[in-house]
Each structure stands twice: as C-alpha cells, then as structure tokens.
XYZ file of C-alpha atoms in Angstrom:
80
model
C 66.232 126.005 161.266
C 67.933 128.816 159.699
C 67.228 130.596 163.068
C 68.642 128.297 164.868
C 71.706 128.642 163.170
C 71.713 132.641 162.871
C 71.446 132.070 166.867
C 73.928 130.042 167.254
C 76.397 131.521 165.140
C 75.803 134.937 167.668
C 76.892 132.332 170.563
C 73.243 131.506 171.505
C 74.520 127.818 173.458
C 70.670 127.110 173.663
C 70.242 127.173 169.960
C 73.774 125.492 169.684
C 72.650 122.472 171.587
C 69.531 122.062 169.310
C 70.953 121.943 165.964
C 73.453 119.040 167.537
C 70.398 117.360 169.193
C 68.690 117.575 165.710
C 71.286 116.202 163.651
C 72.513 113.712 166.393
C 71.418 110.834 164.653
C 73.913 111.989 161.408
C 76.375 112.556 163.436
C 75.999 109.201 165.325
C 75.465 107.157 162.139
C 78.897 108.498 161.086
C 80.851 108.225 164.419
C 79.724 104.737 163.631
C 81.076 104.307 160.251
C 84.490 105.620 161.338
C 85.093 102.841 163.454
C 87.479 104.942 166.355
C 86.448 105.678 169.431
C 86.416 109.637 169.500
C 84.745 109.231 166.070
C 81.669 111.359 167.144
C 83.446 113.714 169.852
C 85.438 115.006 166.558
C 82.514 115.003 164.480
C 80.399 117.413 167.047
C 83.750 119.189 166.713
C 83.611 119.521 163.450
C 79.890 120.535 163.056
C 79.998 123.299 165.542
C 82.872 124.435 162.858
C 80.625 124.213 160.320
C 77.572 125.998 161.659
C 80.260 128.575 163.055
C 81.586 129.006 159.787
C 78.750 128.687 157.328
C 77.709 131.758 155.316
C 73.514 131.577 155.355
C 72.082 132.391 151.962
C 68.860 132.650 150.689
C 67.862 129.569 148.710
C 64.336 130.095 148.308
C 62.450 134.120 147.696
C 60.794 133.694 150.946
C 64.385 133.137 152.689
C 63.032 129.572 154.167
C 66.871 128.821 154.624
C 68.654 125.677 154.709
C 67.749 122.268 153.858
C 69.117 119.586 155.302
C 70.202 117.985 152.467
C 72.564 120.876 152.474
C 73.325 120.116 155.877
C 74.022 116.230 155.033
C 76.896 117.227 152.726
C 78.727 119.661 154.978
C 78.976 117.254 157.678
C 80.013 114.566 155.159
C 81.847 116.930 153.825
C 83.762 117.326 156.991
C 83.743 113.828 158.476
C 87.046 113.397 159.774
C-alpha cells in the first residue's frame, strides 16, 4: 500500500483510484453514519486530502509502510 500512496501523492490517478476503491467500504460505512446526502462525496474529498497530505514514515525496519489501522483514524479523523 505504501506504494500506492507514494504514487498517488506524485499524481499517479491510477493509484489514486485504488486506494479509494480499497477503502470504499470505510468510506461508505461512514457516509452512512452521517446521515446527509453528500456524506460520502465529502468524505472521498476529504481522503484524497489526506493521502495528498500525509507524510509516509517508516513504521517498521523493513519500511512495510502503513497499516490500515493508521488509515482508519485519519479518515475518522477527518469525517466531516
């Protein structure tokens, strides 16, 4: 996943559209709880923000990336 987002962040659309297609479900399960009806257009909003935004780090000494655990919070984090 991490290069996934490392493409994406370069403007890779490809690699854009399958980090939201992974974490659709979240972000539907979400759109869901917010009860509006743009609920989940603002939340793909607000995840392209965050994977345009977030500063990788290495979390593990082999640099395996991200977990999505990590990811979970951000985009609760963010829910609008």
């Amino acid at each position: 996943m991490i290069n996934l987002i490392k493409q994406a962040k370069k403007g890779d659309k490809n690699s854009l559209i399958e980090l939201l297609n992974r974490f659709k479900p979240l972000i539907k399960k979400y759109s869901n709880e917010l009860k509006y009806e743009e609920a989940e257009t603002d939340l793909i909003i607000s995840f392209i923000t965050i994977i345009k935004t977030f500063k990788i780090k290495v979390i593990d000494h082999e640099g395996n990336g991200v977990s999505i655990k990590s990811w979970t919070h951000l985009v609760e984090h963010y829910k609008i």
